[in-house]
Amino acid sequence: MIENLREALRLSPDNLPLRMLLAENLLNEKLFEEAETEYKKALTADSGNAKARRGLAKCYFEQGKFSATIVILEELADSENDVGLWILMAKALLRNGEAARSIEIYKKALQLNPALKDEELDSLRSSESKTDKILDEIEKGFEEIERPRINFSDVGGMDHVKEEINIKIIQPLKFPDLYKAYGKKTGGGILLYGPPGCGKTYLARATAGQIQASFISVGIHDVLDMWMGNSEMKLHQLFETARSQAPCVVFFDEIDALGSSRADMRQSASKMLINQFLNELDGIQSSNDGLLILGATNAPWHLDTAFRRPGRFDRIIFVQPPDLASRESILKILLKDKPVQDIDFGSIAKMTADFSGADLQAIVNLSIEHKLRESFKDGIPQPIFTKDLAKAAKEIKPSTKEWFTSARNYALYANESGLYNEILDYLKLKK
């Protein structure tokens, strides 16, 4: 049949009904690329041919071209008012990571045909009541948005990181008209990466305090849900809450757990969550003006490269272990308002090379524990001396060395874009 139709078209290439018949037969035989070609030729001859547009949408869908499918169906479905088109659009949206819109479109299809049954979309819809409950819990959980009282003065060292955040986040809010003149929006994303315990979370909270903005801290447990589509809805609701509180700093801790490379994934649900995340970052349906997004990760090499495109996390900053001056500053902050006497902060800072902020906190905590044991004898607080901190420092091992062992390999052998040059600089290795 197909060969006969092709032969007939050679003799009569402008015969549109004949070309449509060939396209339909190719589609029925699941020859989607060839059918796509014929439908496009039909639309070249008659751009308003709804039947050809419908067939082309089906070809796109079967080939996984979901965005193209949605574009065609958004114009076609309203005019045709066809249940089949609404169903196809709902499925395309679902596969494109837009679960919330998928449910809305499926509801329209059910209004046209209440007896309609679709196993895939019904399973998504069956979780809707659970989703409503979840969204209520999210809104309730964000009723008291955090307003951090700390600012950059409470963060020891990290001057380079503070300056990057200042240019990307703080100055746009102070001089919105100046940035507007250059076509720059306020808000955006910064990705902080480095060994654990170096103050990424603390810095994010201080950033919100510096500009007196709302602060929302998000962990993987706040988003992931066992029900299909619910994770995407929770993520969307979280962004909507943040937008309503602008200016607002949204901090995603361990963002690699939410935004792992799609190439490494086998489950389509995880890919859809990443697509939803990217859509929210782009502000496709809502404005992200005044929304400040900070992400932190210990493993940037596991993050999907799409997150690093302009307009998303277009500033990627290495948060290295504190240097000598920073360690001294951190120790002073940690021991502020505590009983101390004659502390030589410089000597302790020299002893703690490669120590993270968390490691320094562990030294202080261990020193306090030792002094508490002494204080129990007479109930009088005993002061902390330099020797107490030095003794504790010898008992604590720097936690950053294990991280640098892994990071070194990525910086040397998977650094085509130069993303990890700062790691090489820190380790004093040749690029």
CSV table of C-alpha atoms in Angstrom, one decimal:
chain,number,residue,atom,x,y,z
A,1,MET,CA,0.0,0.0,0.0
A,2,ILE,CA,2.8,2.5,1.0
A,3,GLU,CA,4.8,1.8,-2.1
A,4,ASN,CA,1.7,2.1,-4.3
A,5,LEU,CA,0.9,5.5,-2.7
A,6,ARG,CA,4.5,6.7,-3.2
A,7,GLU,CA,4.4,5.7,-6.8
A,8,ALA,CA,1.1,7.6,-7.2
A,9,LEU,CA,2.7,10.7,-5.6
A,10,ARG,CA,5.6,10.6,-8.0
A,11,LEU,CA,3.1,11.0,-10.8
A,12,SER,CA,1.0,13.5,-8.9
A,13,PRO,CA,3.2,15.3,-6.3
A,14,ASP,CA,0.6,18.1,-5.7
A,15,ASN,CA,-2.2,15.7,-4.8
A,16,LEU,CA,-2.8,16.6,-1.1
A,17,PRO,CA,-5.3,13.9,-0.2
A,18,LEU,CA,-2.9,11.3,-1.6
A,19,ARG,CA,-0.1,12.7,0.5
A,20,MET,CA,-2.2,12.7,3.6
A,21,LEU,CA,-3.2,9.0,2.9
A,22,LEU,CA,0.5,8.1,2.6
A,23,ALA,CA,1.3,10.0,5.9
A,24,GLU,CA,-1.5,8.2,7.8
A,25,ASN,CA,-0.3,4.8,6.5
A,26,LEU,CA,3.3,5.5,7.6
A,27,LEU,CA,2.0,6.6,11.0
A,28,ASN,CA,0.0,3.4,11.4
A,29,GLU,CA,3.0,1.4,10.5
A,30,LYS,CA,5.0,3.3,13.1
A,31,LEU,CA,7.4,4.8,10.6
A,32,PHE,CA,7.3,8.1,12.5
A,33,GLU,CA,10.2,9.9,10.8
A,34,GLU,CA,8.9,9.2,7.3
A,35,ALA,CA,5.3,10.2,8.4
A,36,GLU,CA,6.7,13.4,9.9
A,37,THR,CA,8.2,14.3,6.5
A,38,GLU,CA,5.0,13.7,4.6
A,39,TYR,CA,2.9,15.7,7.1
A,40,LYS,CA,5.3,18.6,6.9
A,41,LYS,CA,5.1,18.6,3.1
A,42,ALA,CA,1.3,18.6,3.4
A,43,LEU,CA,1.4,21.6,5.8
A,44,THR,CA,3.7,23.4,3.3
A,45,ALA,CA,0.9,23.1,0.8
A,46,ASP,CA,-1.9,23.9,3.2
A,47,SER,CA,-0.6,25.4,6.5
A,48,GLY,CA,-4.1,25.4,8.0
A,49,ASN,CA,-4.7,21.7,7.6
A,50,ALA,CA,-5.8,20.6,11.1
A,51,LYS,CA,-5.6,16.9,10.2
A,52,ALA,CA,-1.9,17.2,9.1
A,53,ARG,CA,-1.1,19.2,12.2
A,54,ARG,CA,-2.7,16.5,14.4
A,55,GLY,CA,-0.7,13.8,12.6
A,56,LEU,CA,2.5,15.8,12.9
A,57,ALA,CA,1.9,16.2,16.7
A,58,LYS,CA,1.5,12.4,17.0
A,59,CYS,CA,4.8,11.8,15.1
A,60,TYR,CA,6.6,14.2,17.4
A,61,PHE,CA,5.1,12.6,20.5
A,62,GLU,CA,6.2,9.1,19.4
A,63,GLN,CA,9.7,10.3,18.7
A,64,GLY,CA,10.0,11.9,22.2
A,65,LYS,CA,9.8,15.5,20.9
A,66,PHE,CA,7.4,16.5,23.6
A,67,SER,CA,8.0,20.3,23.6
A,68,ALA,CA,7.3,20.4,19.8
A,69,THR,CA,4.1,18.2,20.4
A,70,ILE,CA,2.9,20.7,23.1
A,71,VAL,CA,3.5,23.7,20.8
A,72,ILE,CA,1.2,22.2,18.1
A,73,LEU,CA,-1.5,21.0,20.4
A,74,GLU,CA,-1.7,24.2,22.4
A,75,GLU,CA,-3.1,25.9,19.3
A,76,LEU,CA,-5.0,22.9,18.0
A,77,ALA,CA,-6.7,21.5,21.0
A,78,ASP,CA,-8.8,24.6,21.8
A,79,SER,CA,-10.1,25.0,18.2
A,80,GLU,CA,-10.8,21.2,17.7
A,81,ASN,CA,-12.1,20.5,21.2
A,82,ASP,CA,-11.2,16.9,20.7
A,83,VAL,CA,-10.7,14.6,23.7
A,84,GLY,CA,-8.0,12.7,22.0
A,85,LEU,CA,-5.9,15.8,21.5
A,86,TRP,CA,-6.3,16.8,25.1
A,87,ILE,CA,-5.2,13.4,26.2
A,88,LEU,CA,-2.1,13.5,23.9
A,89,MET,CA,-1.3,17.0,25.2
A,90,ALA,CA,-1.6,15.8,28.9
A,91,LYS,CA,0.8,12.9,28.2
A,92,ALA,CA,3.3,15.2,26.4
A,93,LEU,CA,3.2,17.6,29.3
A,94,LEU,CA,3.7,14.7,31.8
A,95,ARG,CA,6.7,13.4,29.9
A,96,ASN,CA,8.1,16.9,29.6
A,97,GLY,CA,8.2,17.3,33.4
A,98,GLU,CA,5.1,19.5,33.7
A,99,ALA,CA,2.9,17.3,35.9
A,100,ALA,CA,0.8,20.1,37.3
A,101,ARG,CA,-0.3,21.3,33.8
A,102,SER,CA,-0.8,17.7,32.7
A,103,ILE,CA,-3.4,17.2,35.4
A,104,GLU,CA,-5.2,20.4,34.4
A,105,ILE,CA,-5.4,19.3,30.8
A,106,TYR,CA,-6.6,15.8,31.7
A,107,LYS,CA,-9.4,17.4,33.7
A,108,LYS,CA,-10.5,19.3,30.5
A,109,ALA,CA,-10.6,16.0,28.7
A,110,LEU,CA,-12.7,14.5,31.5
A,111,GLN,CA,-15.1,17.4,31.2
A,112,LEU,CA,-15.7,16.4,27.6
A,113,ASN,CA,-15.9,12.7,28.4
A,114,PRO,CA,-16.4,11.8,32.1
A,115,ALA,CA,-16.3,8.1,31.2
A,116,LEU,CA,-12.7,8.5,29.9
A,117,LYS,CA,-10.1,6.1,31.2
A,118,ASP,CA,-6.4,6.4,30.8
A,119,GLU,CA,-4.2,4.3,33.1
A,120,GLU,CA,-1.2,6.5,33.1
A,121,LEU,CA,-3.1,9.8,33.7
A,122,ASP,CA,-5.5,8.2,36.1
A,123,SER,CA,-2.6,7.1,38.3
A,124,LEU,CA,-1.4,10.7,38.3
A,125,ARG,CA,-4.8,12.0,39.1
A,126,SER,CA,-5.4,9.5,41.9
A,127,SER,CA,-2.6,11.1,43.9
A,128,GLU,CA,-4.2,14.5,43.5
A,129,SER,CA,-6.0,14.5,46.8
A,130,LYS,CA,-2.7,13.4,48.5
A,131,THR,CA,-1.0,16.2,46.6
A,132,ASP,CA,-3.5,18.8,47.8
A,133,LYS,CA,-2.8,17.7,51.4
A,134,ILE,CA,1.0,17.9,50.7
A,135,LEU,CA,0.6,21.4,49.3
A,136,ASP,CA,-1.4,22.5,52.3
A,137,GLU,CA,1.4,21.2,54.5
A,138,ILE,CA,4.0,23.1,52.4
A,139,GLU,CA,2.1,26.4,52.7
A,140,LYS,CA,1.6,25.8,56.4
A,141,GLY,CA,5.3,25.0,56.8
A,142,PHE,CA,6.2,28.3,55.2
A,143,GLU,CA,3.8,30.5,57.2
A,144,GLU,CA,6.8,31.6,59.3
A,145,ILE,CA,9.4,32.4,56.8
A,146,GLU,CA,12.9,32.7,58.3
A,147,ARG,CA,14.4,36.1,58.7
A,148,PRO,CA,18.1,35.5,59.5
A,149,ARG,CA,19.7,37.9,62.0
A,150,ILE,CA,23.3,37.1,60.9
A,151,ASN,CA,25.0,38.8,58.0
A,152,PHE,CA,28.4,38.9,56.3
A,153,SER,CA,30.1,40.3,59.4
A,154,ASP,CA,29.3,37.0,61.2
A,155,VAL,CA,31.1,35.0,58.5
A,156,GLY,CA,34.8,34.6,58.9
A,157,GLY,CA,36.9,35.1,55.8
A,158,MET,CA,35.5,34.0,52.4
A,159,ASP,CA,36.0,37.5,51.0
A,160,HIS,CA,36.1,36.3,47.3
A,161,VAL,CA,32.8,34.5,47.7
A,162,LYS,CA,31.2,37.4,49.5
A,163,GLU,CA,32.2,39.7,46.6
A,164,GLU,CA,30.7,37.4,44.0
A,165,ILE,CA,27.4,37.3,46.0
A,166,ASN,CA,27.6,41.1,46.4
A,167,ILE,CA,27.8,41.7,42.7
A,168,LYS,CA,25.2,39.0,41.7
A,169,ILE,CA,22.7,39.4,44.4
A,170,ILE,CA,23.1,42.4,46.8
A,171,GLN,CA,24.0,45.2,44.4
A,172,PRO,CA,21.1,44.5,42.0
A,173,LEU,CA,18.6,44.9,44.9
A,174,LYS,CA,20.3,48.2,46.0
A,175,PHE,CA,20.4,49.7,42.5
A,176,PRO,CA,17.5,48.0,40.5
A,177,ASP,CA,17.2,51.0,38.1
A,178,LEU,CA,20.9,50.8,37.2
A,179,TYR,CA,20.7,47.1,36.5
A,180,LYS,CA,17.5,47.6,34.5
A,181,ALA,CA,19.2,50.2,32.3
A,182,TYR,CA,21.6,47.4,31.2
A,183,GLY,CA,18.8,44.9,30.8
A,184,LYS,CA,19.8,42.9,33.9
A,185,LYS,CA,17.2,41.4,36.2
A,186,THR,CA,17.5,41.3,39.9
A,187,GLY,CA,17.9,37.8,41.2
A,188,GLY,CA,19.5,34.8,39.7
A,189,GLY,CA,21.4,31.8,40.9
A,190,ILE,CA,24.8,31.0,42.5
A,191,LEU,CA,26.2,27.5,43.0
A,192,LEU,CA,28.5,27.0,45.9
A,193,TYR,CA,30.7,23.9,45.8
A,194,GLY,CA,33.5,22.6,47.9
A,195,PRO,CA,34.4,20.2,50.8
A,196,PRO,CA,31.7,19.8,53.5
A,197,GLY,CA,31.8,21.9,56.6
A,198,CYS,CA,33.3,25.0,54.9
A,199,GLY,CA,30.3,27.3,55.6
A,200,LYS,CA,28.2,27.1,52.5
A,201,THR,CA,24.9,26.8,54.4
A,202,TYR,CA,25.9,29.5,56.9
A,203,LEU,CA,26.9,31.8,54.1
A,204,ALA,CA,23.6,31.4,52.4
A,205,ARG,CA,21.7,32.3,55.6
A,206,ALA,CA,24.0,35.3,56.1
A,207,THR,CA,23.3,36.5,52.5
A,208,ALA,CA,19.6,36.7,53.4
A,209,GLY,CA,20.4,38.5,56.6
A,210,GLN,CA,22.7,40.9,54.7
A,211,ILE,CA,19.8,42.1,52.5
A,212,GLN,CA,17.1,41.6,55.1
A,213,ALA,CA,15.3,39.1,52.8
A,214,SER,CA,13.2,36.1,53.5
A,215,PHE,CA,15.1,32.8,53.7
A,216,ILE,CA,13.9,29.3,52.7
A,217,SER,CA,16.2,26.4,53.2
A,218,VAL,CA,15.3,23.3,51.1
A,219,GLY,CA,16.6,19.8,51.5
A,220,ILE,CA,15.9,16.8,49.3
A,221,HIS,CA,13.3,15.4,51.9
A,222,ASP,CA,11.3,18.6,51.4
A,223,VAL,CA,10.7,17.9,47.7
A,224,LEU,CA,10.9,14.2,46.9
A,225,ASP,CA,7.6,12.2,47.2
A,226,MET,CA,6.8,8.6,46.4
A,227,TRP,CA,3.7,9.6,44.4
A,228,MET,CA,4.2,10.3,40.7
A,229,GLY,CA,4.0,14.0,39.9
A,230,ASN,CA,3.9,15.1,43.5
A,231,SER,CA,7.6,16.0,43.7
A,232,GLU,CA,7.2,18.4,40.8
A,233,MET,CA,4.1,20.0,42.3
A,234,LYS,CA,5.9,20.4,45.7
A,235,LEU,CA,8.8,22.0,43.9
A,236,HIS,CA,6.5,24.4,42.0
A,237,GLN,CA,4.6,25.3,45.2
A,238,LEU,CA,7.9,26.0,46.9
A,239,PHE,CA,9.0,28.4,44.2
A,240,GLU,CA,5.6,30.1,44.2
A,241,THR,CA,5.9,30.6,48.0
A,242,ALA,CA,9.3,32.1,47.5
A,243,ARG,CA,8.1,34.4,44.7
A,244,SER,CA,5.3,35.7,46.9
A,245,GLN,CA,7.9,36.6,49.6
A,246,ALA,CA,10.4,38.4,47.2
A,247,PRO,CA,13.0,39.5,47.8
A,248,CYS,CA,13.7,35.9,49.0
A,249,VAL,CA,16.8,33.7,49.2
A,250,VAL,CA,16.0,30.1,48.4
A,251,PHE,CA,18.8,27.8,49.5
A,252,PHE,CA,19.0,24.2,48.0
A,253,ASP,CA,21.4,22.1,50.1
A,254,GLU,CA,22.9,19.1,48.5
A,255,ILE,CA,21.4,20.2,45.2
A,256,ASP,CA,23.2,17.4,43.3
A,257,ALA,CA,20.6,15.0,45.0
A,258,LEU,CA,17.8,16.9,43.2
A,259,GLY,CA,19.7,17.9,40.0
A,260,SER,CA,21.8,14.8,39.2
A,261,SER,CA,22.8,14.4,35.6
A,262,ARG,CA,19.9,13.0,33.5
A,263,ALA,CA,22.4,10.9,31.6
A,264,ASP,CA,23.0,8.9,34.8
A,265,MET,CA,19.3,8.3,35.4
A,266,ARG,CA,17.2,5.4,34.5
A,267,GLN,CA,13.9,6.5,36.0
A,268,SER,CA,11.8,8.9,33.9
A,269,ALA,CA,10.3,10.3,37.1
A,270,SER,CA,13.7,11.7,38.2
A,271,LYS,CA,14.2,13.2,34.8
A,272,MET,CA,10.8,14.9,35.0
A,273,LEU,CA,11.7,16.4,38.4
A,274,ILE,CA,14.9,17.9,36.9
A,275,ASN,CA,12.9,19.3,34.0
A,276,GLN,CA,10.5,20.9,36.4
A,277,PHE,CA,13.4,22.3,38.4
A,278,LEU,CA,14.9,23.9,35.2
A,279,ASN,CA,11.5,25.3,34.2
A,280,GLU,CA,11.2,27.0,37.6
A,281,LEU,CA,14.7,28.4,37.4
A,282,ASP,CA,13.9,29.8,34.0
A,283,GLY,CA,10.7,31.4,35.3
A,284,ILE,CA,8.8,30.2,32.3
A,285,GLN,CA,5.3,30.6,33.8
A,286,SER,CA,6.2,33.1,36.6
A,287,SER,CA,8.6,35.9,37.1
A,288,ASN,CA,11.7,35.2,39.2
A,289,ASP,CA,12.5,38.9,39.6
A,290,GLY,CA,13.8,39.3,43.2
A,291,LEU,CA,14.1,35.6,43.7
A,292,LEU,CA,17.7,34.7,44.8
A,293,ILE,CA,18.7,31.1,44.4
A,294,LEU,CA,21.7,29.6,46.1
A,295,GLY,CA,22.7,26.0,45.7
A,296,ALA,CA,25.3,24.0,47.6
A,297,THR,CA,26.9,20.8,46.6
A,298,ASN,CA,29.9,18.7,47.6
A,299,ALA,CA,29.9,17.0,44.2
A,300,PRO,CA,29.4,19.5,41.3
A,301,TRP,CA,30.5,16.8,38.9
A,302,HIS,CA,27.2,15.0,39.5
A,303,LEU,CA,25.1,18.0,38.7
A,304,ASP,CA,23.3,18.1,35.3
A,305,THR,CA,25.1,20.5,33.0
A,306,ALA,CA,21.8,22.2,32.1
A,307,PHE,CA,21.8,23.8,35.6
A,308,ARG,CA,25.0,25.8,34.6
A,309,ARG,CA,23.5,27.6,31.7
A,310,PRO,CA,23.1,31.4,31.8
A,311,GLY,CA,20.1,32.5,33.8
A,312,ARG,CA,20.3,29.5,36.0
A,313,PHE,CA,23.3,28.9,38.2
A,314,ASP,CA,25.6,31.0,36.0
A,315,ARG,CA,27.9,31.8,38.9
A,316,ILE,CA,29.8,28.7,40.2
A,317,ILE,CA,32.0,29.5,43.2
A,318,PHE,CA,34.5,27.3,44.9
A,319,VAL,CA,34.2,27.6,48.6
A,320,GLN,CA,37.6,26.4,49.8
A,321,PRO,CA,38.8,25.6,53.3
A,322,PRO,CA,39.5,28.8,55.2
A,323,ASP,CA,43.0,30.3,54.8
A,324,LEU,CA,45.2,31.4,57.6
A,325,ALA,CA,43.5,34.8,58.2
A,326,SER,CA,40.1,33.3,57.8
A,327,ARG,CA,40.8,30.5,60.3
A,328,GLU,CA,41.9,33.1,62.8
A,329,SER,CA,38.7,35.1,62.2
A,330,ILE,CA,36.5,32.1,62.5
A,331,LEU,CA,38.1,31.1,65.8
A,332,LYS,CA,37.5,34.6,67.2
A,333,ILE,CA,33.9,34.4,66.2
A,334,LEU,CA,33.5,30.9,67.7
A,335,LEU,CA,35.0,31.9,71.0
A,336,LYS,CA,33.2,35.2,71.3
A,337,ASP,CA,31.5,35.7,74.7
A,338,LYS,CA,33.1,32.5,76.0
A,339,PRO,CA,35.5,32.5,79.0
A,340,VAL,CA,38.9,32.7,77.4
A,341,GLN,CA,42.3,34.0,78.5
A,342,ASP,CA,45.5,35.0,76.5
A,343,ILE,CA,44.5,33.2,73.3
A,344,ASP,CA,47.1,33.2,70.6
A,345,PHE,CA,44.7,32.9,67.7
A,346,GLY,CA,47.5,33.2,65.1
A,347,SER,CA,49.4,30.1,66.4
A,348,ILE,CA,46.2,28.0,66.5
A,349,ALA,CA,45.4,29.1,62.9
A,350,LYS,CA,48.8,28.0,61.8
A,351,MET,CA,48.3,24.5,63.4
A,352,THR,CA,45.0,24.0,61.5
A,353,ALA,CA,45.9,24.1,57.8
A,354,ASP,CA,43.2,22.3,55.7
A,355,PHE,CA,40.7,22.5,58.5
A,356,SER,CA,37.1,23.4,57.6
A,357,GLY,CA,34.9,25.7,59.5
A,358,ALA,CA,33.2,22.7,61.0
A,359,ASP,CA,36.6,21.2,62.0
A,360,LEU,CA,37.4,24.5,63.8
A,361,GLN,CA,34.0,24.3,65.6
A,362,ALA,CA,34.9,20.7,66.6
A,363,ILE,CA,38.2,22.0,68.2
A,364,VAL,CA,36.3,24.7,70.2
A,365,ASN,CA,33.7,22.2,71.3
A,366,LEU,CA,36.3,19.7,72.4
A,367,SER,CA,38.2,22.4,74.3
A,368,ILE,CA,34.9,23.4,76.1
A,369,GLU,CA,34.3,19.8,77.0
A,370,HIS,CA,37.7,19.5,78.6
A,371,LYS,CA,37.2,22.8,80.6
A,372,LEU,CA,33.7,21.7,81.7
A,373,ARG,CA,35.3,18.6,83.3
A,374,GLU,CA,37.7,20.9,85.2
A,375,SER,CA,34.8,23.3,86.2
A,376,PHE,CA,32.7,20.6,87.7
A,377,LYS,CA,35.1,20.4,90.7
A,378,ASP,CA,34.3,23.8,92.1
A,379,GLY,CA,31.5,25.0,89.9
A,380,ILE,CA,33.5,28.0,88.6
A,381,PRO,CA,33.9,28.3,84.8
A,382,GLN,CA,37.6,27.8,83.9
A,383,PRO,CA,39.0,29.9,81.1
A,384,ILE,CA,40.1,28.4,77.8
A,385,PHE,CA,43.8,28.9,77.1
A,386,THR,CA,45.9,28.6,73.9
A,387,LYS,CA,47.2,25.2,75.1
A,388,ASP,CA,43.6,23.9,75.4
A,389,LEU,CA,42.9,24.7,71.8
A,390,ALA,CA,46.3,23.3,70.7
A,391,LYS,CA,45.6,20.0,72.5
A,392,ALA,CA,42.1,19.7,70.9
A,393,ALA,CA,43.6,20.6,67.5
A,394,LYS,CA,45.9,17.6,67.7
A,395,GLU,CA,43.0,15.3,68.4
A,396,ILE,CA,41.0,16.5,65.4
A,397,LYS,CA,41.9,15.5,61.8
A,398,PRO,CA,41.0,17.8,58.9
A,399,SER,CA,37.9,16.4,57.2
A,400,THR,CA,38.6,18.1,53.8
A,401,LYS,CA,41.4,15.8,52.7
A,402,GLU,CA,39.1,13.0,51.7
A,403,TRP,CA,37.1,15.4,49.5
A,404,PHE,CA,40.2,16.7,47.8
A,405,THR,CA,41.3,13.2,46.9
A,406,SER,CA,38.2,12.8,44.8
A,407,ALA,CA,38.1,16.4,43.6
A,408,ARG,CA,41.7,16.2,42.4
A,409,ASN,CA,40.8,13.4,39.9
A,410,TYR,CA,37.9,15.4,38.4
A,411,ALA,CA,40.0,18.6,38.2
A,412,LEU,CA,42.8,16.8,36.4
A,413,TYR,CA,40.9,14.5,34.1
A,414,ALA,CA,37.4,15.9,33.7
A,415,ASN,CA,38.0,19.6,33.4
A,416,GLU,CA,37.6,20.4,29.7
A,417,SER,CA,35.6,23.6,30.5
A,418,GLY,CA,38.0,24.8,33.2
A,419,LEU,CA,35.3,24.6,35.8
A,420,TYR,CA,37.6,23.1,38.4
A,421,ASN,CA,40.6,25.3,37.8
A,422,GLU,CA,40.2,26.8,41.3
A,423,ILE,CA,40.7,23.3,42.8
A,424,LEU,CA,43.9,22.9,40.8
A,425,ASP,CA,45.1,26.4,42.1
A,426,TYR,CA,44.3,25.4,45.7
A,427,LEU,CA,46.2,22.1,45.3
A,428,LYS,CA,49.0,24.0,43.4
A,429,LEU,CA,48.8,21.6,40.5
A,430,LYS,CA,49.4,22.5,36.9
A,431,LYS,CA,46.4,23.0,34.7
